[in-house]
GROMACS .gro file of C-alpha atoms in nm:
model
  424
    1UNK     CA    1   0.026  -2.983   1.376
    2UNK     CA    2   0.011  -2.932   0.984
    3UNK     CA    3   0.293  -2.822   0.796
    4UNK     CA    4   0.355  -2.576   0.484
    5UNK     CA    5   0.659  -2.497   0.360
    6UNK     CA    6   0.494  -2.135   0.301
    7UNK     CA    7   0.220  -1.949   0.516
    8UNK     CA    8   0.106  -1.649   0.317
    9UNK     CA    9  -0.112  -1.418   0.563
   10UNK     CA   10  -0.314  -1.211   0.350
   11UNK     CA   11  -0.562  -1.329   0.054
   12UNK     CA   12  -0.560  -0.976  -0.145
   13UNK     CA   13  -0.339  -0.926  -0.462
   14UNK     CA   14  -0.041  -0.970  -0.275
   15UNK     CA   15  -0.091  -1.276  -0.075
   16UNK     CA   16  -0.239  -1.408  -0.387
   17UNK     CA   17   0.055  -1.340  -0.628
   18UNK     CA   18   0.270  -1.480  -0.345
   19UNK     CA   19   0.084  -1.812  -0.290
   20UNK     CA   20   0.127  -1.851  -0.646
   21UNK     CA   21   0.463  -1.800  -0.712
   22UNK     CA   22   0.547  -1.988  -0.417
   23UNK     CA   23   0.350  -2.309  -0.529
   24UNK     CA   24   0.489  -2.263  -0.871
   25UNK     CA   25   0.826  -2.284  -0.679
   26UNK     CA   26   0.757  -2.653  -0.532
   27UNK     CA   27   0.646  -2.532  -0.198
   28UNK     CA   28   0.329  -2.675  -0.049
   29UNK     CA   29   0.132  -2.344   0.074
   30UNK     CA   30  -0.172  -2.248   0.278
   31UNK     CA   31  -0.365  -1.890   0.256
   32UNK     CA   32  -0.485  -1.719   0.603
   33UNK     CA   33  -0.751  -1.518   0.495
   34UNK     CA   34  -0.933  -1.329   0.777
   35UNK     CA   35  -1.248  -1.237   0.536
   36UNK     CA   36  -1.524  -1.424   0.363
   37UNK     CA   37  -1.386  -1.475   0.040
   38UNK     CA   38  -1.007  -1.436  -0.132
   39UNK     CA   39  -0.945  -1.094  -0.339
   40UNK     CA   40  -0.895  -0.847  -0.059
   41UNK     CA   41  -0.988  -0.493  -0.120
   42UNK     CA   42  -1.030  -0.560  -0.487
   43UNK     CA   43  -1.386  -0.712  -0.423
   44UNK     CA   44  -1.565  -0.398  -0.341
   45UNK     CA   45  -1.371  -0.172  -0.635
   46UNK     CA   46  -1.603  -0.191  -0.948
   47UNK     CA   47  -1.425   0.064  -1.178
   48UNK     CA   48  -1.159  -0.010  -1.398
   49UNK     CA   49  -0.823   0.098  -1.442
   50UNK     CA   50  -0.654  -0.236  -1.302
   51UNK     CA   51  -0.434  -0.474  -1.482
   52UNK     CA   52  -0.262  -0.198  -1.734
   53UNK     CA   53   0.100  -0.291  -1.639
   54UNK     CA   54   0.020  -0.647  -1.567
   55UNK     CA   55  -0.216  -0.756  -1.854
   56UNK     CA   56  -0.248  -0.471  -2.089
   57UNK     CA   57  -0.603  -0.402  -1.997
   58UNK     CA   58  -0.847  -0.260  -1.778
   59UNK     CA   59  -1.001  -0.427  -1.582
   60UNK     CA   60  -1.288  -0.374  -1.275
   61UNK     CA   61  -1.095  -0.467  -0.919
   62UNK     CA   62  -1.276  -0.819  -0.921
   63UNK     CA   63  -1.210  -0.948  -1.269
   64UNK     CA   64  -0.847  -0.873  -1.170
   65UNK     CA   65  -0.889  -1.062  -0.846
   66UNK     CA   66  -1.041  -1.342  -1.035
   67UNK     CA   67  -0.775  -1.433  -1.255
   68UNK     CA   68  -0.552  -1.483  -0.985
   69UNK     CA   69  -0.842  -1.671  -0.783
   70UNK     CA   70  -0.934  -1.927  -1.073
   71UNK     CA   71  -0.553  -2.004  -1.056
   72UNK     CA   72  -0.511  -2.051  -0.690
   73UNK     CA   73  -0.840  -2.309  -0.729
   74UNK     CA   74  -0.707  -2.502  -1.051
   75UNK     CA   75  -0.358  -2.562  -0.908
   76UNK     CA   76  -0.561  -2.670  -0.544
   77UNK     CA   77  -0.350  -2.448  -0.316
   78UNK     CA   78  -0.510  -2.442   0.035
   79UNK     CA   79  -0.694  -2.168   0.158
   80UNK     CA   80  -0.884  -2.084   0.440
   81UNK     CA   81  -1.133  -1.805   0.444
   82UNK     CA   82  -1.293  -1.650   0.795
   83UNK     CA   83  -1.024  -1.719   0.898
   84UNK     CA   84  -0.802  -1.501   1.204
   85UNK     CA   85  -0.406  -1.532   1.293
   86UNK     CA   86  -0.417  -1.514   1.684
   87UNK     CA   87  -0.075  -1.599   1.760
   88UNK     CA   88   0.277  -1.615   1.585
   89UNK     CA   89   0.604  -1.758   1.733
   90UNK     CA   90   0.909  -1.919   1.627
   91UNK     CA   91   0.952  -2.287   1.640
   92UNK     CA   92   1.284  -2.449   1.590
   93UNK     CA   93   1.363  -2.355   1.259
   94UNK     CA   94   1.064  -2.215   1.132
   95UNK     CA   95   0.702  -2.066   1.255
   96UNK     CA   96   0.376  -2.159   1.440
   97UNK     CA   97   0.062  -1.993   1.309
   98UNK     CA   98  -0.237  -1.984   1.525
   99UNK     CA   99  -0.536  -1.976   1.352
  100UNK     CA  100  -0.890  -1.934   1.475
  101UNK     CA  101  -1.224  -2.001   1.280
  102UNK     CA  102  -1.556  -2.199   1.260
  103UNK     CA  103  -1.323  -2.501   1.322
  104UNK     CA  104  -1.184  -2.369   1.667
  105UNK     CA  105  -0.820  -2.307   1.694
  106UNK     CA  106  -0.562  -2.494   1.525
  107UNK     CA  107  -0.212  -2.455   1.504
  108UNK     CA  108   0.017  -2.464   1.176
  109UNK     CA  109   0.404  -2.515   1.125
  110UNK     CA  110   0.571  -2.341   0.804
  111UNK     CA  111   0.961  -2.280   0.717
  112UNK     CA  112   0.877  -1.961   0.606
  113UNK     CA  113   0.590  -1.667   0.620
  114UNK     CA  114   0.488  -1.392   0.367
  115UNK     CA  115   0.295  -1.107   0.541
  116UNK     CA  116   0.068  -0.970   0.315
  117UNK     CA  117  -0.182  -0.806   0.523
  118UNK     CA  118  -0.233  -0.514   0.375
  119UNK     CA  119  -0.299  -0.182   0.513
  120UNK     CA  120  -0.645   0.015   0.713
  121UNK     CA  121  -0.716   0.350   0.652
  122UNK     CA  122  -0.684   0.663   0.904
  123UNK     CA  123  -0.997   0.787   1.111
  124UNK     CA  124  -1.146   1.083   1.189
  125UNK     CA  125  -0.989   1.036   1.562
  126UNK     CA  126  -0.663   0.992   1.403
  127UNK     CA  127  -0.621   1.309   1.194
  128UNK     CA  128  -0.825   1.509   1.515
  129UNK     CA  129  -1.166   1.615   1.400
  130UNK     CA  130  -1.344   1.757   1.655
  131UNK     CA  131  -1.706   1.732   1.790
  132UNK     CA  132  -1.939   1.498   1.861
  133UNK     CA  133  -1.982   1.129   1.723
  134UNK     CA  134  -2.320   1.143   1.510
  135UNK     CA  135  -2.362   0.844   1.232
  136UNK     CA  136  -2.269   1.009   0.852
  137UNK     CA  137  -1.885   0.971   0.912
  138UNK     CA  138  -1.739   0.719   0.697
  139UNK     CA  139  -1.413   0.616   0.561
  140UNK     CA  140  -1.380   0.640   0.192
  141UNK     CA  141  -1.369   0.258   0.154
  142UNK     CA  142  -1.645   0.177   0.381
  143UNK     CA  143  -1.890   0.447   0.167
  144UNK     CA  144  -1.729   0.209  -0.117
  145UNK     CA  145  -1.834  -0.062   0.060
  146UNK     CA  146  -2.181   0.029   0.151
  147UNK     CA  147  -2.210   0.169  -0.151
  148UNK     CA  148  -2.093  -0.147  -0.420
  149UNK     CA  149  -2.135  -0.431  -0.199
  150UNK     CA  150  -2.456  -0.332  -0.010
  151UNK     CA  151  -2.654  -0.148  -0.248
  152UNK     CA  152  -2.696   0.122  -0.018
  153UNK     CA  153  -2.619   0.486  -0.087
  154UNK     CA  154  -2.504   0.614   0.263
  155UNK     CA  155  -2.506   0.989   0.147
  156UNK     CA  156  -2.697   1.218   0.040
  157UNK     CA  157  -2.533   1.576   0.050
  158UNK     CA  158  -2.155   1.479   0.212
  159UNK     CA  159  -1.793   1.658   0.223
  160UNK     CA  160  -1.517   1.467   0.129
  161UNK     CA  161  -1.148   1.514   0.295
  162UNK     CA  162  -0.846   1.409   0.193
  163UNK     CA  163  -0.757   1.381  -0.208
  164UNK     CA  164  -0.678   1.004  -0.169
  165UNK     CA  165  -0.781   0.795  -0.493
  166UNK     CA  166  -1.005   0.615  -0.299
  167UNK     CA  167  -1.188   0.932  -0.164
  168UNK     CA  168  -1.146   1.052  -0.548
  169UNK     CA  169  -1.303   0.785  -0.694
  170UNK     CA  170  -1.620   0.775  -0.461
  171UNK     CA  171  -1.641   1.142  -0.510
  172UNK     CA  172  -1.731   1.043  -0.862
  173UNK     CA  173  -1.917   0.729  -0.762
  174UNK     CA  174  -2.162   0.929  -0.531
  175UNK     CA  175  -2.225   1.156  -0.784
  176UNK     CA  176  -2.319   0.897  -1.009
  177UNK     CA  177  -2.603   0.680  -0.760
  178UNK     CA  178  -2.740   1.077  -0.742
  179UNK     CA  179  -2.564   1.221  -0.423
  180UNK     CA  180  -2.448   1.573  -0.383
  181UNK     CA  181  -2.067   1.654  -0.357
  182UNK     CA  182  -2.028   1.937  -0.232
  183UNK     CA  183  -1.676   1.979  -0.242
  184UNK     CA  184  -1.300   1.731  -0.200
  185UNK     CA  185  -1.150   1.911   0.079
  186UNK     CA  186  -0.715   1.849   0.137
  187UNK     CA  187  -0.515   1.956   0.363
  188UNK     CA  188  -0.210   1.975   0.161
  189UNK     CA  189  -0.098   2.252  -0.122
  190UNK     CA  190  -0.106   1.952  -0.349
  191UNK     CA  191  -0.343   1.695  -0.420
  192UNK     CA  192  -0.324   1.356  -0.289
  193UNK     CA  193  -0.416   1.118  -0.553
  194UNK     CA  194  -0.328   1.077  -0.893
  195UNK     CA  195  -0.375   1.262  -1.189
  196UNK     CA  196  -0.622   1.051  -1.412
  197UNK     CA  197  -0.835   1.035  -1.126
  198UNK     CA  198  -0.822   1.389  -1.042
  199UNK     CA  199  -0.972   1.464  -1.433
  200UNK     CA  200  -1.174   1.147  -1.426
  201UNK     CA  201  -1.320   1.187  -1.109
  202UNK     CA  202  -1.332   1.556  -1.033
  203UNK     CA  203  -1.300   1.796  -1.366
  204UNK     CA  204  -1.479   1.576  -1.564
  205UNK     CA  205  -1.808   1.591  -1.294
  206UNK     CA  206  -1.750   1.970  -1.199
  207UNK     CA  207  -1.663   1.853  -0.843
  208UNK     CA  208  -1.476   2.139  -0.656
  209UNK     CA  209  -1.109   2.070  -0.487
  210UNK     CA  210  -1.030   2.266  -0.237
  211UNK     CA  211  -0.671   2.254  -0.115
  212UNK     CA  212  -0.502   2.405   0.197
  213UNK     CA  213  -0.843   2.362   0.328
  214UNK     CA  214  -0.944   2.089   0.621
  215UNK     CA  215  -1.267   1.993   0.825
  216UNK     CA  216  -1.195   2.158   1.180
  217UNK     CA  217  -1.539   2.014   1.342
  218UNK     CA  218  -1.817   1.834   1.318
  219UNK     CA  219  -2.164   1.864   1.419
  220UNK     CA  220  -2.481   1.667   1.499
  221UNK     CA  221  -2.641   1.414   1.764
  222UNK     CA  222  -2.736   1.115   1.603
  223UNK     CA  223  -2.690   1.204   1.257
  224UNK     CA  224  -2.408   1.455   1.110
  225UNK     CA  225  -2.578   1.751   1.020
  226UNK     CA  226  -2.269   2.018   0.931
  227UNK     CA  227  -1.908   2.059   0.929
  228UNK     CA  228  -1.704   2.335   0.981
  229UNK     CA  229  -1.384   2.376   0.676
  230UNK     CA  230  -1.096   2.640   0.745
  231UNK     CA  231  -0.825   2.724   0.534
  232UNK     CA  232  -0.491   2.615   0.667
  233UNK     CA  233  -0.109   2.727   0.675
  234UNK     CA  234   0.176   2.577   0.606
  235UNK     CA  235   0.231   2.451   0.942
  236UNK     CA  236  -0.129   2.234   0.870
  237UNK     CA  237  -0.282   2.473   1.145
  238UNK     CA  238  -0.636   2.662   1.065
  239UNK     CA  239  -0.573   3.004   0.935
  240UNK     CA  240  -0.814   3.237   1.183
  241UNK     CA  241  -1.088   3.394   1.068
  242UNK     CA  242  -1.148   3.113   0.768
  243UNK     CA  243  -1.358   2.902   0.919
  244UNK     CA  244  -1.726   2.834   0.738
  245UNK     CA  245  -1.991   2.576   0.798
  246UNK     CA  246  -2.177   2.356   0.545
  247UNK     CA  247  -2.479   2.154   0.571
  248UNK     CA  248  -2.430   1.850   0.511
  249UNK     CA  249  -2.547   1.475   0.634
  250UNK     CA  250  -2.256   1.268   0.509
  251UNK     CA  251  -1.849   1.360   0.540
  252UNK     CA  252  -1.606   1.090   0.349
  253UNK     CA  253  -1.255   1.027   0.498
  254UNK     CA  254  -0.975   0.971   0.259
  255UNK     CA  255  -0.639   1.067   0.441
  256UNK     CA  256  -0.436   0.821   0.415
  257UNK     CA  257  -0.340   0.464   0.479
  258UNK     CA  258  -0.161   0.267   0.736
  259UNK     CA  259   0.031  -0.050   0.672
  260UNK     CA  260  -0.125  -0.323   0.893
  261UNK     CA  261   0.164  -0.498   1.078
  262UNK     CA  262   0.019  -0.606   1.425
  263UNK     CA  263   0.123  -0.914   1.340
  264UNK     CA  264   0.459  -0.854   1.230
  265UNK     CA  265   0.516  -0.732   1.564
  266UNK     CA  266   0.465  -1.081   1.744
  267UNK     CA  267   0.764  -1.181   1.609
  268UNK     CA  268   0.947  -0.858   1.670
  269UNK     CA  269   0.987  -0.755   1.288
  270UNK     CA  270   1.152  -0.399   1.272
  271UNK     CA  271   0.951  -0.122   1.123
  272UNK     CA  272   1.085   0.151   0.876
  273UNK     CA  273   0.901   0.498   1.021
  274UNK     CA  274   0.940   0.629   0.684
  275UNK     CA  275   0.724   0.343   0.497
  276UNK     CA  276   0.584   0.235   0.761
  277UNK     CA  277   0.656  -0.141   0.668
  278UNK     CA  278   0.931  -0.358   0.742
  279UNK     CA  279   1.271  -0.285   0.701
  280UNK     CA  280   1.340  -0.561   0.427
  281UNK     CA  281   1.616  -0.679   0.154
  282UNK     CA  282   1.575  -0.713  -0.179
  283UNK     CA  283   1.432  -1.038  -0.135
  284UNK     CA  284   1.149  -0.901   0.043
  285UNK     CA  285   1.264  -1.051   0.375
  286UNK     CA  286   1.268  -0.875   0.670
  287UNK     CA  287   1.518  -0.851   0.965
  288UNK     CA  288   1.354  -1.170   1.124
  289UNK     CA  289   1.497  -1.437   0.853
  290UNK     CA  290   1.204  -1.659   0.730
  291UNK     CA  291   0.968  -1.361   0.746
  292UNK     CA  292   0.878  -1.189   0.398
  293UNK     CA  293   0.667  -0.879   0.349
  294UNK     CA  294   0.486  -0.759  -0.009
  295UNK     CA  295   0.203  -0.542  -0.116
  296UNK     CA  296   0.081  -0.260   0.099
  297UNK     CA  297   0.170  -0.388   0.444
  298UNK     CA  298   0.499  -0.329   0.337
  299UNK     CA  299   0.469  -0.013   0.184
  300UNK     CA  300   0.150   0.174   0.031
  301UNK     CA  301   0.116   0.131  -0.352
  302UNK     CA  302  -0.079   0.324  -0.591
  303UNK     CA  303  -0.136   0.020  -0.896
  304UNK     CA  304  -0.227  -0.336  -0.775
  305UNK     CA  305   0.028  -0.430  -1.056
  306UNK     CA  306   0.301  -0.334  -0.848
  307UNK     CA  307   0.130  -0.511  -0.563
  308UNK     CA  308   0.096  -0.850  -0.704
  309UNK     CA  309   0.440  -0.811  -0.838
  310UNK     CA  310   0.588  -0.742  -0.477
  311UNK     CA  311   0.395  -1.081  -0.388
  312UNK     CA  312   0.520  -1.286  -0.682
  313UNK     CA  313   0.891  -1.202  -0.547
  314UNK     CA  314   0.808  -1.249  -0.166
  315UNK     CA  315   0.672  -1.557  -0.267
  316UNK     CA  316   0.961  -1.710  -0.503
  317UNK     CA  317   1.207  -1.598  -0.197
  318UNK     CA  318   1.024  -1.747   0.082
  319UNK     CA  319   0.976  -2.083  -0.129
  320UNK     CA  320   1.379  -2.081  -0.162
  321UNK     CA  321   1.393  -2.029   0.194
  322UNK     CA  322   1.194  -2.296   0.331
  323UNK     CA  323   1.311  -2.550   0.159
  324UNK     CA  324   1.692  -2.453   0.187
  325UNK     CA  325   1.751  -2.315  -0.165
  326UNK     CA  326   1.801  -1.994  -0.079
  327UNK     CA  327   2.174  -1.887  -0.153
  328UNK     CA  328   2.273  -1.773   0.219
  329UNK     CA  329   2.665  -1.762   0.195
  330UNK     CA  330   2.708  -1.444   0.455
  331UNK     CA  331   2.361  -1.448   0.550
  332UNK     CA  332   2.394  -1.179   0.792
  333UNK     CA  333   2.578  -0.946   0.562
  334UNK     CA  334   2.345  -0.658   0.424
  335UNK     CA  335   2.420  -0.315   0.265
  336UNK     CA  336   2.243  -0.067   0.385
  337UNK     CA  337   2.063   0.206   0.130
  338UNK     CA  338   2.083   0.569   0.268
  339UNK     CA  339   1.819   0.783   0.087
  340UNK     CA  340   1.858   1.169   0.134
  341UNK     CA  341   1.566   1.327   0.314
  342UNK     CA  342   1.427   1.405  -0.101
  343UNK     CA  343   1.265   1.095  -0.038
  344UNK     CA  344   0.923   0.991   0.123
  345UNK     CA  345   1.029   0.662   0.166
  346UNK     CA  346   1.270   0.410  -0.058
  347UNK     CA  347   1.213   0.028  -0.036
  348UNK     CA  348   1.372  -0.227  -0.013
  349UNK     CA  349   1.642  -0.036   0.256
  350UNK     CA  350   1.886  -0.329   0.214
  351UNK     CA  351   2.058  -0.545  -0.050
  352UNK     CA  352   2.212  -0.891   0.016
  353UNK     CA  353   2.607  -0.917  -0.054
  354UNK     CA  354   2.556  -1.224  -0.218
  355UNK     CA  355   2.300  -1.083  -0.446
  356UNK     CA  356   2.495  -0.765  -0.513
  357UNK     CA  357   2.547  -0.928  -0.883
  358UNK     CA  358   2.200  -0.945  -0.921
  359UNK     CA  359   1.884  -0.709  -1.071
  360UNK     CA  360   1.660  -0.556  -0.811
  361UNK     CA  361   1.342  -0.344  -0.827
  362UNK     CA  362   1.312  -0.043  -0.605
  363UNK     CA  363   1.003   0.142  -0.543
  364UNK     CA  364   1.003   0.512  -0.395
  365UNK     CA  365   0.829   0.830  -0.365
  366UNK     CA  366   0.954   1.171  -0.366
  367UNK     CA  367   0.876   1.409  -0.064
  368UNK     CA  368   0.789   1.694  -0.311
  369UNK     CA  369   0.694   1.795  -0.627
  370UNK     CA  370   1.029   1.801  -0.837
  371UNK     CA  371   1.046   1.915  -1.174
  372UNK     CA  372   1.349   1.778  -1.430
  373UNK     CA  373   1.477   1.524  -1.127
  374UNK     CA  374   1.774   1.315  -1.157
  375UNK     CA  375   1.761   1.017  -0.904
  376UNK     CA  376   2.140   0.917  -0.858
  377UNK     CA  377   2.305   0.588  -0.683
  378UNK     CA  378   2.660   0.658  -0.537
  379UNK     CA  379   2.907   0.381  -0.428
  380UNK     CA  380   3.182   0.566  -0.179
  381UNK     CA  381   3.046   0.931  -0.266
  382UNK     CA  382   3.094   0.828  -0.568
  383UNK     CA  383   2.754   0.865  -0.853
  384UNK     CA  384   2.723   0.545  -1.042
  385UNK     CA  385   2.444   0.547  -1.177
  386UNK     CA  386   2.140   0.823  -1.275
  387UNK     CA  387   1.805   0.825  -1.430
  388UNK     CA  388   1.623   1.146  -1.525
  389UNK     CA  389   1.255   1.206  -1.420
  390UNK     CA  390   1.044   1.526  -1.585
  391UNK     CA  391   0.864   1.501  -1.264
  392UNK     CA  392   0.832   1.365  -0.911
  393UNK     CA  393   0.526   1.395  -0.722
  394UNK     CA  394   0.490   1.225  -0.350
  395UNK     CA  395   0.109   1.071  -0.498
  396UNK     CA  396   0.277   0.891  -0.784
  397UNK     CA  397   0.526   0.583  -0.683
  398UNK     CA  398   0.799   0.487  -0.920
  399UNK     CA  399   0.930   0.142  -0.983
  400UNK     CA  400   1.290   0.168  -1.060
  401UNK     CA  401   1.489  -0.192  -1.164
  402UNK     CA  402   1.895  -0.177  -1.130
  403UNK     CA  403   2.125  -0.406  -1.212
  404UNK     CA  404   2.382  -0.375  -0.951
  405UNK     CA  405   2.633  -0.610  -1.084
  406UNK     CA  406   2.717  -0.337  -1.333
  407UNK     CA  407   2.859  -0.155  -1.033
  408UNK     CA  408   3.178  -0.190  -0.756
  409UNK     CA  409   2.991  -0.295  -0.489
  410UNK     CA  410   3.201  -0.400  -0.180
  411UNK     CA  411   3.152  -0.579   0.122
  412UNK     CA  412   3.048  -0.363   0.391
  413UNK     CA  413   2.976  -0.063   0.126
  414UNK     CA  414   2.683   0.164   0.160
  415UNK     CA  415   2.460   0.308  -0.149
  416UNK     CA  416   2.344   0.632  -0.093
  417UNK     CA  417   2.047   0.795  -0.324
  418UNK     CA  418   1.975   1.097  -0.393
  419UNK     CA  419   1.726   1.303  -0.589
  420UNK     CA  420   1.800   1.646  -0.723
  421UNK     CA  421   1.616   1.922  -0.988
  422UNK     CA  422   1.808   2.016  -1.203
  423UNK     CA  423   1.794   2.323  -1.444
  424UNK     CA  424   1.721   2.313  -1.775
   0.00000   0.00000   0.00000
């Protein structure tokens, strides 16, 4: 059996960043990659806007994968590529990965495991589109895919639901190969994505939004041929009497994504329903010590900055863990963060005791759009600390770093957040 002192599952921006910083730590590491090549996602996205946090540029999705690929090749960290995790367990003090490939299947030992698997996107089944199952229905990253990778346009005259960047940006990347848009239908009161890509991608190419609007049904045989929109309520049900079809021979899904933790739940890692990632310190380790989740299996991120910055610290933590670094004085003892139902989600949901001296980053998203917000931290009902925000919105996530050693944290304490508008 070979052994790693790190397994990072996931070749995208996060499993990248992690590899890295975990080599940089001293750990030997391998990279489980299930697709052809490393970069994740980031292969098929040819506009720019990546790498403005990170680097100070933009950059196209694949230069930004790049520089982190020409790093993982000059330092020689192992990789392999078509490559499919079939089985995890725990073995003595560590982890067997079962990997299949060309090769057949081979098992590997590591200390410690970074899941950065990323996340899928939702289906037409899955937000309940009715009608028949004709070819034309595509999620917005496989018309990305088609479209980028394949050279092939796969619409001519489509719908698009769901105000998702991705969705956003292809409404604008149709338009430009010469399809027909007629219209970005969401659900929601609000849009989805965010706001440069609304006026990039929409104003600035007269493409129509259309919000508390959804597709109810969809018609054709072997080819879509219409859909039917209605306006909907606030309970997300069709309004009666609002219902309208339009011909059309291509609709694009963009309603959301899914953190992809099948495999996190081999090794019985608890979810968080809000995040719908692992319920994780602020190491990035999750309830199952040894196991480390980053990126946007953990939770969904709008930058790939913030991504590859989730990996570098998964990957720095796991290194310290496998080889016994790691400062584990009252291991067990975690204080729990209780975020007020303001919040979408907050992550991480824990912070180690013995790092309550420490700096941590904290990424949430509101649940609404708040105008003049004040996030506060409380220590026994008690605010400690606040930061003021002229505005929330649940498409936008905010990174948030606190030193906590400023603040009278004790052992078996709880932080509680909040966020509030306040007047003026």
């Amino acid at each position: 059996m070979k052994a790693y002192e790190v397994i990072v599952i996931g070749g995208g921006p996060a499993g990248l960043a992690a590899a890295l910083a975990a080599h940089r730590a001293g750990s030997r590491v391998l990279i489980i990659e299930r697709e052809e090549r490393l970069g994740g996602i980031l292969k098929q996205c040819i506009h720019d806007g990546f790498g403005l946090v990170r680097f100070g540029e933009k950059l196209s999705g694949p230069e930004y994968a790049e520089r982190f690929i020409d790093e993982v090749l000059e330092l020689g960290i192992n990789f392999l590529t078509t490559s499919f995790v079939t089985e995890l367990k725990k073995d003595g003090g560590g982890f067997c990965v079962s990997v299949v490939n060309r090769d057949g299947v081979t098992d590997y030992q590591a200390g410690a495991l970074v899941l950065a698997t990323g996340c899928r996107e939702r289906t037409a089944r899955q937000v309940l589109i009715h009608g028949t199952r004709p070819a034309g229905i595509f999620t917005a990253g496989t018309a990305q895919h088609f479209t980028n990778l394949l050279g092939q346009l796969p619409t001519k005259r489509c719908v698009i639901l769901g105000s998702g960047d991705i969705g956003l940006i292809m409404a604008r990347r149709l338009t430009l190969e010469g399809a027909e848009v007629l219209g970005v239908y969401e659900a929601k009161p609000t849009p989805s994505g965010l706001t440069r890509n609304l006026v990039q991608c929409l104003e600035d190419f007269d493409i129509p939004l259309y919000l508390s609007h959804t597709v109810t049904r969809v018609f054709g045989e072997e080819r879509l041929t219409a859909v039917e929109v209605a306006q909907v309520d606030e309970q997300m049900k069709p309004v009666p009497g609002t219902a309208r079809m339009i011909e059309c021979d291509g609709l694009i899904l963009s309603v959301g994504l899914i953190p992809e933790n099948e495999v996190a739940g081999q090794l019985g890692v608890p979810m968080d329903r809000a995040s719908k990632g692992p319920v994780c310190d602020n190491r990035f380790m999750t309830q199952v010590p040894g196991v480390f989740s980053c990126g946007n299996a953990l939770h969904v991120n709008d930058l790939v900055d913030y991504v590859s910055e989730s990996g570098e610290l998964a990957g720095r933590y796991a290194a310290a863990y496998a080889v016994g670094k790691a400062d584990d004085s009252d291991s067990g003892v975690c204080l729990g963060f209780s975020a007020d139902e303001s919040f979408l989600y907050l992550v991480p949901q824990q912070l180690r005791y013995q790092d309550r001296d420490k700096k941590a980053v904290l990424y949430f998203r509101s649940r609404k759009v708040l105008k003049n917000a004040v996030f506060t931290m409380s220590i026994g009902g008690k605010v400690v600390y606040t930061r003021k925000y002229s505005q929330l919105k649940p498409p936008e996530m905010e990174r948030l770093e606190i030193d906590f050693g400023k603040y009278p944290i004790q052992r078996g304490g709880q932080l509680r957040f909040e966020i509030k508008e306040v007047m003026g």
